[in-house]
Coordinates of C-alpha atoms in Angstrom, one line a residue:
Chain A
X244 CA 0.0 0.0 0.0
X245 CA 2.7 2.4 1.1
X246 CA 4.8 1.2 -1.8
X247 CA 1.9 1.9 -4.2
X248 CA 1.7 5.5 -3.1
X249 CA 5.5 5.8 -3.1
X250 CA 5.5 4.5 -6.7
X251 CA 2.8 7.1 -7.7
X252 CA 4.9 9.9 -6.2
X253 CA 8.1 8.7 -7.8
X254 CA 6.6 8.5 -11.3
X255 CA 4.7 11.7 -10.7
X256 CA 7.8 13.6 -9.8
X257 CA 9.8 12.3 -12.8
X258 CA 7.1 13.4 -15.2
X259 CA 6.5 16.6 -13.2
X260 CA 10.0 17.8 -14.4
X261 CA 8.7 17.5 -17.9
X262 CA 5.3 19.0 -17.0
X263 CA 7.1 22.2 -15.7
X264 CA 8.5 22.5 -19.2
X265 CA 5.1 21.9 -20.8
X266 CA 3.7 24.5 -18.5
X267 CA 6.0 27.1 -20.0
X268 CA 5.1 26.3 -23.6
X269 CA 1.4 25.5 -23.2
X270 CA 0.3 27.9 -20.5
X271 CA 2.8 30.8 -20.7
X272 CA 3.7 30.9 -24.4
X273 CA 0.4 29.4 -25.7
X274 CA 2.5 27.1 -27.9
X275 CA 1.4 23.5 -28.3
X276 CA 4.9 22.0 -28.4
X277 CA 4.9 18.4 -29.6
X278 CA 8.7 18.2 -29.7
X279 CA 8.7 17.0 -26.0
X280 CA 7.7 13.5 -27.4
X281 CA 11.1 13.5 -28.9
X282 CA 13.1 15.4 -26.3
X283 CA 12.0 13.2 -23.4
X284 CA 13.6 10.1 -25.0
X285 CA 16.5 12.3 -26.2
X286 CA 17.3 12.9 -22.5
X287 CA 17.1 9.2 -22.0
X288 CA 19.4 8.4 -24.9
X289 CA 21.9 11.0 -23.7
X290 CA 21.8 9.6 -20.2
X291 CA 22.2 6.0 -21.3
X292 CA 25.1 6.5 -23.7
X293 CA 27.0 8.8 -21.4
X294 CA 26.6 6.5 -18.4
X295 CA 27.8 3.5 -20.5
X296 CA 30.8 5.7 -21.5
X297 CA 31.5 6.2 -17.8
X298 CA 30.4 9.8 -17.3
X299 CA 29.3 10.8 -13.8
X300 CA 25.5 10.3 -13.6
X301 CA 25.1 13.8 -12.1
X302 CA 26.9 15.4 -15.0
X303 CA 24.5 13.6 -17.4
X304 CA 21.6 15.6 -15.9
X305 CA 23.2 18.9 -17.1
X306 CA 24.2 17.5 -20.5
X307 CA 20.7 16.1 -21.1
X308 CA 19.2 19.4 -20.2
X309 CA 21.5 21.1 -22.6
X310 CA 20.7 18.7 -25.4
X311 CA 17.0 19.2 -24.8
X312 CA 17.4 23.0 -24.7
X313 CA 19.4 22.9 -28.0
X314 CA 16.6 21.0 -29.7
X315 CA 13.9 23.2 -28.2
X316 CA 15.8 26.1 -29.7
X317 CA 15.6 24.5 -33.1
X318 CA 11.9 24.1 -32.8
X319 CA 11.7 27.8 -31.9
X320 CA 13.9 28.8 -34.8
X321 CA 11.9 26.7 -37.3
X322 CA 8.7 28.5 -36.0
X323 CA 10.0 32.0 -35.5
X324 CA 12.6 32.4 -38.3
X325 CA 11.0 30.2 -41.0
X326 CA 7.4 31.0 -40.1
X327 CA 6.4 27.4 -39.8
X328 CA 3.2 26.9 -37.7
X329 CA 3.8 26.0 -34.1
X330 CA 2.2 22.6 -34.2
X331 CA 4.1 21.7 -37.4
X332 CA 7.5 22.9 -35.9
X333 CA 7.0 20.5 -33.0
X334 CA 5.9 17.6 -35.3
X335 CA 9.0 18.1 -37.5
X336 CA 11.4 18.1 -34.6
X337 CA 9.6 15.2 -32.9
X338 CA 9.8 13.1 -36.0
X339 CA 13.5 13.9 -36.7
X340 CA 14.4 13.1 -33.1
X341 CA 13.1 9.5 -33.5
X342 CA 16.0 8.8 -35.9
X343 CA 18.4 11.0 -34.0
X344 CA 17.7 9.3 -30.7
X345 CA 18.4 5.9 -32.3
X346 CA 21.7 7.3 -33.6
X347 CA 22.7 8.7 -30.2
X348 CA 21.8 5.5 -28.3
X349 CA 23.1 3.3 -31.2
X350 CA 20.2 0.9 -30.7
X351 CA 16.6 1.0 -29.5
X352 CA 17.3 -0.4 -26.0
X353 CA 20.3 0.3 -23.8
X354 CA 20.5 -1.3 -20.4
X355 CA 22.4 0.5 -17.6
X356 CA 21.4 -1.7 -14.7
X357 CA 25.0 -2.6 -13.9
X358 CA 26.2 1.0 -14.0
X359 CA 26.1 3.8 -11.4
X360 CA 23.2 6.2 -11.5
X361 CA 22.1 9.1 -9.4
X362 CA 19.8 6.6 -7.6
X363 CA 22.3 3.8 -7.1
X364 CA 26.0 4.4 -6.6
X365 CA 28.8 3.4 -4.4
X366 CA 28.5 6.7 -2.4
X367 CA 24.8 6.0 -1.5
X368 CA 25.7 2.4 -0.7
X369 CA 28.2 3.6 1.9
X370 CA 26.0 6.3 3.4
X371 CA 22.5 4.8 3.4
X372 CA 21.7 1.9 5.7
X373 CA 19.9 -1.1 4.0
X374 CA 16.5 -0.8 5.7
X375 CA 15.8 2.7 4.4
X376 CA 17.3 2.2 0.9
X377 CA 13.9 2.1 -0.7
X378 CA 13.4 5.7 0.3
X379 CA 16.4 6.9 -1.6
X380 CA 14.7 7.4 -5.0
X381 CA 11.8 9.4 -3.6
X382 CA 14.1 11.7 -1.6
X383 CA 16.4 12.3 -4.6
X384 CA 13.4 12.9 -6.9
X385 CA 11.9 15.3 -4.3
X386 CA 15.1 17.2 -4.2
X387 CA 15.3 17.5 -8.0
X388 CA 11.7 18.6 -8.4
X389 CA 12.1 21.2 -5.6
X390 CA 15.3 22.6 -7.2
X391 CA 13.8 22.7 -10.7
X392 CA 10.6 24.4 -9.4
X393 CA 12.6 27.0 -7.5
X394 CA 14.8 27.6 -10.4
X395 CA 11.8 28.1 -12.7
X396 CA 10.0 30.3 -10.2
X397 CA 13.2 32.4 -9.9
X398 CA 13.6 32.6 -13.7
X399 CA 10.0 33.7 -14.2
X400 CA 10.7 36.7 -11.9
X401 CA 13.8 37.8 -13.9
X402 CA 13.5 40.4 -16.7
X403 CA 13.7 37.6 -19.3
X404 CA 11.0 35.7 -17.4
X405 CA 8.6 38.6 -17.4
X406 CA 9.1 39.0 -21.1
X407 CA 8.3 35.3 -21.5
X408 CA 5.1 35.7 -19.7
X409 CA 4.3 38.9 -21.6
X410 CA 4.7 37.2 -25.0
X411 CA 2.0 34.7 -24.1
X412 CA -0.4 37.3 -22.8
X413 CA 0.2 40.3 -25.1
X414 CA 2.7 40.1 -27.9
X415 CA 2.1 43.8 -28.8
X416 CA 3.4 44.8 -25.4
X417 CA 6.7 43.0 -25.9
X418 CA 7.1 44.6 -29.3
X419 CA 6.3 48.0 -27.9
X420 CA 9.0 47.5 -25.3
X421 CA 11.3 47.2 -28.4
X422 CA 12.0 43.5 -27.5
X423 CA 12.2 40.7 -30.1
X424 CA 9.2 38.5 -29.3
X425 CA 10.7 35.7 -31.5
X426 CA 13.8 35.5 -29.4
X427 CA 11.8 35.3 -26.2
X428 CA 9.8 32.4 -27.7
X429 CA 12.9 30.6 -28.7
X430 CA 14.3 30.9 -25.1
X431 CA 11.0 29.6 -23.7
X432 CA 11.0 26.6 -26.0
X433 CA 14.7 25.9 -25.2
X434 CA 14.0 25.9 -21.4
X435 CA 10.8 23.8 -21.8
X436 CA 12.6 21.1 -23.8
X437 CA 15.6 21.2 -21.5
X438 CA 13.1 20.2 -18.7
X439 CA 11.6 17.4 -20.9
X440 CA 15.1 16.0 -21.7
X441 CA 16.1 16.2 -18.0
X442 CA 12.9 14.2 -17.1
X443 CA 13.9 11.6 -19.7
X444 CA 17.4 11.4 -18.3
X445 CA 16.0 10.9 -14.8
X446 CA 13.5 8.4 -16.0
X447 CA 16.2 6.3 -17.7
X448 CA 18.4 6.3 -14.6
X449 CA 15.5 5.5 -12.3
X450 CA 14.4 2.5 -14.4
X451 CA 17.8 1.3 -15.4
X452 CA 17.4 1.3 -19.2
X453 CA 16.7 3.4 -22.2
X454 CA 14.0 2.3 -24.6
X455 CA 13.0 4.2 -27.7
X456 CA 9.3 3.9 -27.0
X457 CA 9.4 5.9 -23.7
X458 CA 8.5 9.1 -25.5
X459 CA 5.2 7.8 -26.8
X460 CA 2.5 10.1 -25.6
X461 CA 4.8 12.1 -23.3
X462 CA 3.1 15.4 -24.4
X463 CA -0.3 14.0 -23.4
X464 CA 1.0 13.2 -19.9
X465 CA 2.6 16.7 -19.8
X466 CA -0.6 18.5 -20.9
X467 CA -2.7 16.4 -18.6
X468 CA -0.5 17.3 -15.6
X469 CA -0.6 21.0 -16.5
X470 CA -4.3 21.1 -17.1
X471 CA -5.3 19.0 -14.1
X472 CA -2.9 20.9 -11.8
X473 CA -3.7 24.4 -12.9
X474 CA -7.5 23.7 -13.1
X475 CA -7.8 22.1 -9.7
X476 CA -5.5 24.5 -7.8
X477 CA -5.9 27.8 -9.5
X478 CA -8.6 29.1 -7.2
X479 CA -7.1 27.6 -4.0
X480 CA -5.5 30.6 -2.4
X481 CA -1.8 31.0 -2.9
X482 CA -0.7 27.8 -4.6
X483 CA 1.9 28.7 -7.2
X484 CA 1.3 27.5 -10.7
X485 CA 4.5 25.5 -10.7
X486 CA 3.4 23.7 -7.5
X487 CA 0.0 23.1 -9.0
X488 CA 1.7 21.5 -12.1
X489 CA 3.7 19.1 -9.9
X490 CA 0.6 18.1 -8.0
X491 CA -1.2 17.7 -11.3
X492 CA 1.5 15.3 -12.5
X493 CA 1.3 13.2 -9.3
X494 CA -2.5 13.2 -9.5
X495 CA -2.4 12.1 -13.1
X496 CA -0.1 9.1 -12.2
X497 CA -2.4 8.3 -9.3
X498 CA -5.4 8.1 -11.7
X499 CA -3.4 5.8 -14.0
X500 CA -2.4 3.7 -11.0
X501 CA -6.0 3.4 -9.8
X502 CA -7.2 2.4 -13.3
X503 CA -4.6 -0.3 -13.5
X504 CA -5.5 -1.4 -9.9
X505 CA -9.0 -1.9 -11.0
X506 CA -7.9 -4.2 -13.8
X507 CA -8.3 -1.7 -16.6
X508 CA -6.5 -2.7 -19.7
X509 CA -3.7 -0.4 -20.8
X510 CA -5.5 -0.1 -24.1
X511 CA -8.4 1.6 -22.4
X512 CA -6.3 4.0 -20.3
X513 CA -5.9 6.6 -23.0
X514 CA -9.7 6.7 -23.2
X515 CA -9.9 7.2 -19.5
X516 CA -7.3 9.9 -19.7
X517 CA -9.3 11.7 -22.3
X518 CA -12.5 11.5 -20.3
X519 CA -10.7 12.8 -17.2
X520 CA -9.2 15.6 -19.2
X521 CA -12.5 16.6 -20.7
X522 CA -14.2 16.5 -17.3
X523 CA -11.7 18.8 -15.8
X524 CA -11.8 21.2 -18.7
X525 CA -15.6 21.3 -18.4
X526 CA -15.6 21.7 -14.6
X527 CA -13.1 24.5 -14.7
X528 CA -15.0 26.2 -17.5
X529 CA -18.2 25.8 -15.5
X530 CA -16.6 27.4 -12.5
X531 CA -15.2 30.3 -14.5
X532 CA -18.7 31.0 -16.0
X533 CA -20.3 30.9 -12.6
X534 CA -17.8 33.3 -11.2
X535 CA -18.5 35.6 -14.1
X536 CA -22.3 35.5 -13.8
X537 CA -22.1 36.0 -10.1
X538 CA -20.0 39.0 -10.4
Chain B
X60 CA -4.8 10.5 -2.6
X61 CA -7.5 9.2 -0.3
X62 CA -9.0 7.5 -3.3
X63 CA -5.7 5.7 -4.0
X64 CA -5.6 4.6 -0.4
X65 CA -9.1 3.2 -0.5
X66 CA -8.6 1.4 -3.8
X67 CA -5.4 -0.3 -2.7
X68 CA -7.0 -1.4 0.6
X69 CA -9.8 -2.8 -1.5
X70 CA -7.6 -4.8 -3.8
X71 CA -5.3 -5.8 -1.0
X72 CA -8.1 -7.5 0.9
X73 CA -9.4 -9.5 -2.0
X74 CA -6.6 -12.0 -1.8
X75 CA -7.6 -15.4 -0.6
X76 CA -5.8 -17.3 2.1
X77 CA -3.1 -19.7 0.7
X78 CA -3.5 -18.4 -2.8
X79 CA -0.5 -17.4 -4.8
X80 CA -0.7 -14.1 -6.8
X81 CA 1.4 -13.5 -9.8
X82 CA 1.5 -10.5 -12.2
X83 CA 1.9 -11.2 -15.9
X84 CA 3.1 -8.1 -17.7
X85 CA 3.2 -8.3 -21.5
X86 CA 4.8 -5.6 -23.5
X87 CA 2.7 -5.8 -26.7
X88 CA -0.3 -7.4 -28.2
X89 CA 1.0 -9.9 -30.7
X90 CA 0.4 -13.6 -31.6
X91 CA 3.8 -15.0 -30.4
X92 CA 3.7 -13.1 -27.1
X93 CA 0.1 -14.3 -26.5
X94 CA 1.2 -17.9 -27.1
X95 CA 4.0 -17.3 -24.6
X96 CA 1.5 -16.2 -22.0
X97 CA -0.8 -19.2 -22.6
X98 CA 2.1 -21.6 -22.6
X99 CA 3.3 -20.0 -19.3
X100 CA 0.0 -20.6 -17.6
X101 CA -0.1 -24.2 -19.0
X102 CA 3.4 -24.8 -17.6
X103 CA 2.3 -23.5 -14.2
X104 CA -0.8 -25.8 -14.4
X105 CA 1.3 -28.8 -15.1
X106 CA 3.2 -28.0 -12.0
X107 CA 0.1 -27.8 -9.9
X108 CA -0.7 -24.1 -10.1
X109 CA -4.2 -23.7 -11.5
X110 CA -5.7 -20.2 -12.2
X111 CA -8.8 -19.6 -10.1
X112 CA -8.0 -22.4 -7.7
X113 CA -4.7 -21.8 -5.9
X114 CA -3.4 -19.1 -8.3
X115 CA -4.5 -15.6 -8.9
X116 CA -3.3 -14.0 -12.1
X117 CA -3.1 -10.3 -12.7
X118 CA -2.5 -9.6 -16.4
X119 CA -1.6 -6.3 -18.0
X120 CA -0.6 -5.4 -21.5
X121 CA 1.5 -2.3 -22.0
X122 CA 0.5 -2.0 -25.7
X123 CA 4.1 -1.2 -26.7
X124 CA 4.2 1.9 -24.5
X125 CA 7.5 2.1 -22.5
X126 CA 6.0 4.4 -19.8
X127 CA 3.1 2.1 -19.3
X128 CA 5.4 -0.9 -18.9
X129 CA 7.1 0.9 -16.0
X130 CA 3.8 1.7 -14.4
X131 CA 2.5 -1.9 -14.6
X132 CA 5.8 -3.1 -13.1
X133 CA 5.5 -0.6 -10.2
X134 CA 1.9 -1.8 -9.7
X135 CA 2.9 -5.4 -9.3
X136 CA 5.8 -4.5 -6.9
X137 CA 3.5 -2.4 -4.7
X138 CA 0.9 -5.1 -4.6
X139 CA 3.7 -7.5 -3.4
X140 CA 2.8 -10.2 -5.9
X141 CA 4.6 -13.5 -5.3
X142 CA 6.1 -13.5 -8.7
X143 CA 6.3 -11.3 -11.8
X144 CA 6.2 -12.9 -15.2
X145 CA 7.5 -10.4 -17.9
X146 CA 6.9 -11.0 -21.6
X147 CA 9.4 -9.3 -23.9
X148 CA 12.5 -7.3 -23.2
X149 CA 11.3 -3.8 -22.2
X150 CA 8.7 -5.3 -19.8
X151 CA 11.4 -7.5 -18.2
X152 CA 13.7 -4.5 -17.8
X153 CA 10.9 -2.5 -16.3
X154 CA 10.1 -5.3 -13.8
X155 CA 13.8 -5.7 -13.0
X156 CA 14.1 -2.0 -12.2
X157 CA 10.9 -1.8 -10.2
X158 CA 11.5 -4.9 -8.1
X159 CA 15.1 -4.0 -7.2
X160 CA 14.4 -3.1 -3.6
X161 CA 12.0 -5.9 -3.0
X162 CA 12.3 -9.7 -2.8
X163 CA 9.9 -10.4 -5.6
X164 CA 11.3 -12.9 -8.1
X165 CA 11.0 -12.2 -11.8
X166 CA 10.6 -14.7 -14.6
X167 CA 11.0 -13.4 -18.1
X168 CA 10.2 -14.9 -21.5
X169 CA 10.6 -13.8 -25.1
X170 CA 13.8 -11.8 -24.3
X171 CA 16.1 -12.5 -27.2
X172 CA 19.4 -11.4 -25.6
X173 CA 19.2 -11.3 -21.8
X174 CA 22.9 -10.5 -21.5
X175 CA 22.7 -7.5 -23.8
X176 CA 19.6 -6.4 -21.8
X177 CA 21.7 -6.7 -18.6
X178 CA 19.2 -9.1 -17.1
X179 CA 21.9 -11.8 -17.0
X180 CA 25.7 -11.8 -16.9
X181 CA 28.0 -13.2 -19.7
X182 CA 28.0 -16.7 -18.1
X183 CA 24.1 -16.8 -18.3
X184 CA 23.8 -16.4 -14.5
X185 CA 21.2 -13.8 -13.4
X186 CA 22.0 -10.1 -12.7
X187 CA 19.6 -10.3 -9.7
X188 CA 16.5 -12.1 -8.6
X189 CA 15.5 -12.6 -12.2
X190 CA 15.7 -15.4 -14.7
X191 CA 13.6 -16.9 -17.6
X192 CA 13.8 -18.0 -21.2
X193 CA 15.3 -16.5 -24.3
X194 CA 13.6 -16.6 -27.7
X195 CA 16.9 -16.4 -29.6
X196 CA 16.2 -17.4 -33.2
X197 CA 17.9 -20.6 -34.6
X198 CA 19.6 -18.5 -37.3
X199 CA 22.0 -21.2 -38.6
X200 CA 19.2 -23.8 -38.9
X201 CA 17.0 -21.3 -40.7
X202 CA 19.8 -20.5 -43.2
X203 CA 20.5 -24.2 -43.7
X204 CA 16.8 -24.8 -44.4
X205 CA 16.6 -22.0 -46.9
X206 CA 19.6 -23.4 -48.7
X207 CA 17.9 -26.8 -48.8
X208 CA 14.7 -25.5 -50.2
X209 CA 16.2 -22.9 -52.6
X210 CA 19.5 -24.3 -53.9
X211 CA 20.1 -21.4 -56.3
X212 CA 19.1 -18.4 -54.1
X213 CA 21.7 -15.7 -53.4
X214 CA 20.1 -12.9 -51.6
X215 CA 17.9 -13.0 -48.6
X216 CA 15.9 -9.9 -47.7
X217 CA 15.0 -9.0 -44.2
X218 CA 12.6 -6.3 -43.1
X219 CA 13.0 -5.1 -39.5
X220 CA 12.0 -2.2 -37.2
X221 CA 14.8 0.0 -36.2
X222 CA 13.2 0.4 -32.8
X223 CA 13.2 -3.3 -31.9
X224 CA 16.4 -4.4 -30.2
X225 CA 15.6 -8.1 -30.8
X226 CA 15.6 -7.6 -34.5
X227 CA 18.8 -5.6 -34.6
X228 CA 20.7 -8.4 -32.7
X229 CA 19.1 -11.1 -34.9
X230 CA 20.3 -9.3 -38.0
X231 CA 23.8 -9.2 -36.7
X232 CA 23.7 -13.0 -36.4
X233 CA 22.2 -13.5 -39.8
X234 CA 25.0 -11.4 -41.3
X235 CA 27.7 -13.2 -39.5
X236 CA 26.4 -16.7 -40.6
X237 CA 25.1 -15.9 -44.1
X238 CA 28.4 -16.4 -46.0
X239 CA 28.8 -19.9 -44.6
X240 CA 25.7 -20.9 -46.6
X241 CA 26.5 -18.8 -49.6
X242 CA 24.0 -16.1 -48.9
X243 CA 24.0 -12.3 -48.9
X244 CA 21.7 -10.5 -46.5
X245 CA 19.8 -7.4 -47.7
X246 CA 18.1 -5.5 -44.9
X247 CA 15.5 -2.7 -44.9
X248 CA 14.8 -0.9 -41.7
X249 CA 11.4 0.6 -41.1
X250 CA 10.2 3.0 -38.3
X251 CA 6.5 2.3 -38.4
X252 CA 3.9 -0.1 -39.9
X253 CA 3.1 2.6 -42.5
X254 CA 6.6 2.2 -44.0
X255 CA 6.1 -1.5 -44.8
X256 CA 4.4 -1.4 -48.2
X257 CA 7.2 0.7 -49.8
X258 CA 10.0 -1.1 -48.0
X259 CA 8.6 -4.5 -49.1
X260 CA 8.4 -3.3 -52.7
X261 CA 11.9 -2.1 -52.7
X262 CA 13.2 -5.2 -51.0
X263 CA 11.4 -7.5 -53.4
X264 CA 13.2 -5.8 -56.3
X265 CA 16.5 -7.2 -55.3
X266 CA 16.2 -10.4 -53.4
X267 CA 15.5 -14.1 -54.1
X268 CA 13.5 -14.7 -50.9
X269 CA 12.5 -13.0 -47.7
X270 CA 13.2 -14.3 -44.2
X271 CA 11.2 -12.9 -41.2
X272 CA 12.4 -12.2 -37.7
X273 CA 10.1 -12.1 -34.7
X274 CA 9.9 -8.3 -35.2
X275 CA 6.5 -7.3 -33.8
X276 CA 5.8 -4.5 -36.3
X277 CA 6.8 -6.5 -39.3
X278 CA 4.9 -9.6 -38.2
X279 CA 1.8 -7.6 -37.5
X280 CA 1.9 -6.4 -41.1
X281 CA 2.9 -9.8 -42.6
X282 CA -0.2 -10.2 -44.8
X283 CA 0.9 -7.1 -46.8
X284 CA 4.4 -8.5 -47.3
X285 CA 3.0 -12.0 -48.2
X286 CA 0.7 -10.6 -50.9
X287 CA 3.4 -8.4 -52.4
X288 CA 5.8 -11.4 -52.4
X289 CA 3.2 -13.7 -53.9
X290 CA 2.7 -11.2 -56.8
X291 CA 6.4 -11.6 -57.6
X292 CA 6.5 -15.3 -56.9
X293 CA 9.1 -14.7 -54.2
X294 CA 9.1 -17.2 -51.2
X295 CA 8.8 -15.7 -47.7
X296 CA 10.2 -17.7 -44.8
X297 CA 8.8 -17.3 -41.3
X298 CA 10.4 -17.5 -37.9
X299 CA 7.5 -19.0 -36.0
X300 CA 4.6 -21.4 -36.5
X301 CA 1.9 -18.7 -36.7
X302 CA 3.7 -17.1 -39.6
X303 CA 3.7 -20.4 -41.6
X304 CA 0.0 -20.8 -40.9
X305 CA -0.9 -17.5 -42.5
X306 CA 1.2 -18.0 -45.6
X307 CA 5.0 -18.2 -45.1
X308 CA 6.5 -21.1 -47.1
X309 CA 8.4 -22.6 -44.2
X310 CA 10.2 -21.8 -41.0
X311 CA 12.8 -23.3 -38.8
X312 CA 11.4 -21.7 -35.8
X313 CA 10.4 -21.6 -32.2
X314 CA 7.2 -22.7 -30.7
X315 CA 6.3 -19.8 -28.4
X316 CA 3.7 -21.9 -26.6
X317 CA 6.5 -24.5 -25.8
X318 CA 8.7 -21.6 -24.7
X319 CA 5.9 -20.5 -22.4
X320 CA 5.5 -23.9 -20.9
X321 CA 9.3 -24.1 -20.2
X322 CA 9.0 -20.7 -18.6
X323 CA 6.0 -21.7 -16.5
X324 CA 7.9 -24.7 -15.2
X325 CA 10.8 -22.5 -14.1
X326 CA 8.3 -20.2 -12.4
X327 CA 6.7 -23.1 -10.5
X328 CA 10.2 -24.2 -9.2
X329 CA 10.6 -20.7 -7.8
X330 CA 7.1 -20.6 -6.3
X331 CA 7.6 -23.9 -4.7
X332 CA 10.8 -22.8 -3.1
X333 CA 12.8 -25.5 -4.9
X334 CA 15.1 -22.9 -6.4
X335 CA 15.7 -19.1 -6.3
X336 CA 15.4 -17.1 -9.4
X337 CA 18.7 -15.5 -8.5
X338 CA 20.4 -18.9 -8.9
X339 CA 18.8 -20.2 -12.1
X340 CA 20.5 -19.5 -15.4
X341 CA 18.3 -18.4 -18.2
X342 CA 17.2 -21.1 -20.7
X343 CA 16.8 -21.3 -24.4
X344 CA 14.9 -23.8 -26.5
X345 CA 17.7 -25.7 -28.2
X346 CA 15.9 -27.7 -30.8
X347 CA 14.5 -25.7 -33.8
X348 CA 11.4 -27.2 -35.3
X349 CA 10.5 -27.3 -39.0
X350 CA 7.1 -26.0 -40.1
X351 CA 6.0 -26.0 -43.7
X352 CA 3.0 -24.9 -45.7
X353 CA 2.3 -27.1 -48.8
X354 CA -0.4 -24.8 -50.1
X355 CA 2.2 -22.0 -50.4
X356 CA 4.7 -24.4 -51.9
X357 CA 2.2 -25.3 -54.6
X358 CA 1.5 -21.7 -55.4
X359 CA 5.2 -21.0 -55.8
X360 CA 5.9 -24.2 -57.7
X361 CA 8.5 -25.3 -55.1
X362 CA 9.0 -28.7 -53.8
X363 CA 9.8 -29.0 -50.1
X364 CA 12.6 -31.5 -49.6
X365 CA 11.3 -34.8 -48.3
X366 CA 13.7 -35.1 -45.4
X367 CA 12.5 -31.7 -44.1
X368 CA 8.8 -32.6 -44.5
X369 CA 9.3 -35.9 -42.7
X370 CA 11.0 -34.2 -39.8
X371 CA 8.4 -31.4 -39.6
X372 CA 6.8 -30.6 -36.3
X373 CA 3.7 -29.5 -38.1
X374 CA 2.7 -29.2 -41.8
X375 CA -0.1 -27.0 -43.1
X376 CA -2.0 -27.6 -46.3
X377 CA -4.0 -24.3 -46.4
X378 CA -3.4 -20.7 -45.8
X379 CA -5.4 -19.3 -42.9
X380 CA -6.2 -15.6 -43.1

């Protein structure tokens, strides 16, 4: 029972890292960025291949982020500089990454069970006593998600962060401030995909292997987390959007877990997700309308 | 959160006294893997574990979604099942990762290369509390069979998914052994089922026959390949009995049901406490069996050699759709 909840939080935190990125594109920039379906496994491929090569697992976190950010930048450039529609830019990058990820990893499945990771290494073996070992992943994941959340909160308060938020709300304002809104979008996409790749890197280290199919539907999980989180917690006092997104990700994983517990076939889960999605959208819309009519 | 709590209490209490619960996680929906699962349950039955009586089976199919496989594995570990059976490589790896900090044994099947997947060490001993059976193709026997049926053939074409690790390692083996039998291997990689028609056309331009792997994507679209090959009068060889049934000329292949039975028996040993998964080396089916389809042979105007036919495990005289 405890293990079940622990598992939900572990998975939820891993995907929350990606969801924070999706929050930037979807909620702030109003950009439906499908490239995360490719950058999530990109982070995994980078992690696997670097760890096999003997690179320190902590270092792979940074390198995976950079790889994701670079690709996010490309999505942005395709959209901003070459005037390709947002959805298409993402699809182009996502499709290209399938081949690139295979090239990076060398094959479709790379096992790293026997190598050191941020969750299992000789340092932790020495420091952590055997009976509490099972708590190590959740503590590490909690640390990572807190750090990433705080970094993002901090960034959104900087000048560049304000501009980012302004682009989504009011492009004219940004232009009138004599700022290049295209450049701001590119930065936003870079950060978002950096987060997605970082999540893929953590996922691969947590599960012990890279598999090309892990990106399938990543964007759906990201969007679900963002929408569930922001819809449920928006009106609840002072919960920050980033916190809400993290909670949304955990809730999403909890729903999937419940569905599996009840013997739901994996093939039906996507339908359940859609229904859940729709219900939340309708409920949040209802509430918005009621608030308006009451006012 | 409260909901999760209630649910797991609910499922936690439904276990009967003295009953053994196992979780069967299957990576994808596909004939061979389904046969594995059925064989596995049959193997357990032979050893005295009957579903519904003293055995409770949880079954989940990840539908080829890596994230889902991880979630299913987590689910089994948190439910503290007595044993996890994992069908196909990514599922086995997910279970291995998820069960690391528990004492749940894992039995895998349909993992082509357990050493490459890091589920076993070079000497076939387990990497942890995990063992099972490999579905490594009998490549040499297959090449020998093709040579016997087609004495003049030079080029064998193989379609494979670039995303399936099993296929990639099988191709390496084909390439390494082909020259010994005077063949050249021509490969065409695909990334999705949608690529198959064009890839098959292009492959059929240059080869004397096609040999299939156990590649899920390709096998699922086999009828397309078979009809294109039939138009060009090119023989297609299978890697498994199901493929011969639906129109491959012949196969020196595995019987996934038998593989499942073998796996089920290993699982029973572990459940009975006769052995620990951590101490059992993984097993492979050594003997390749010949399967042939006389209806296909007639269509192509090919005579299947008598010695092969007489040694066949099963012969088919019609093509089942």
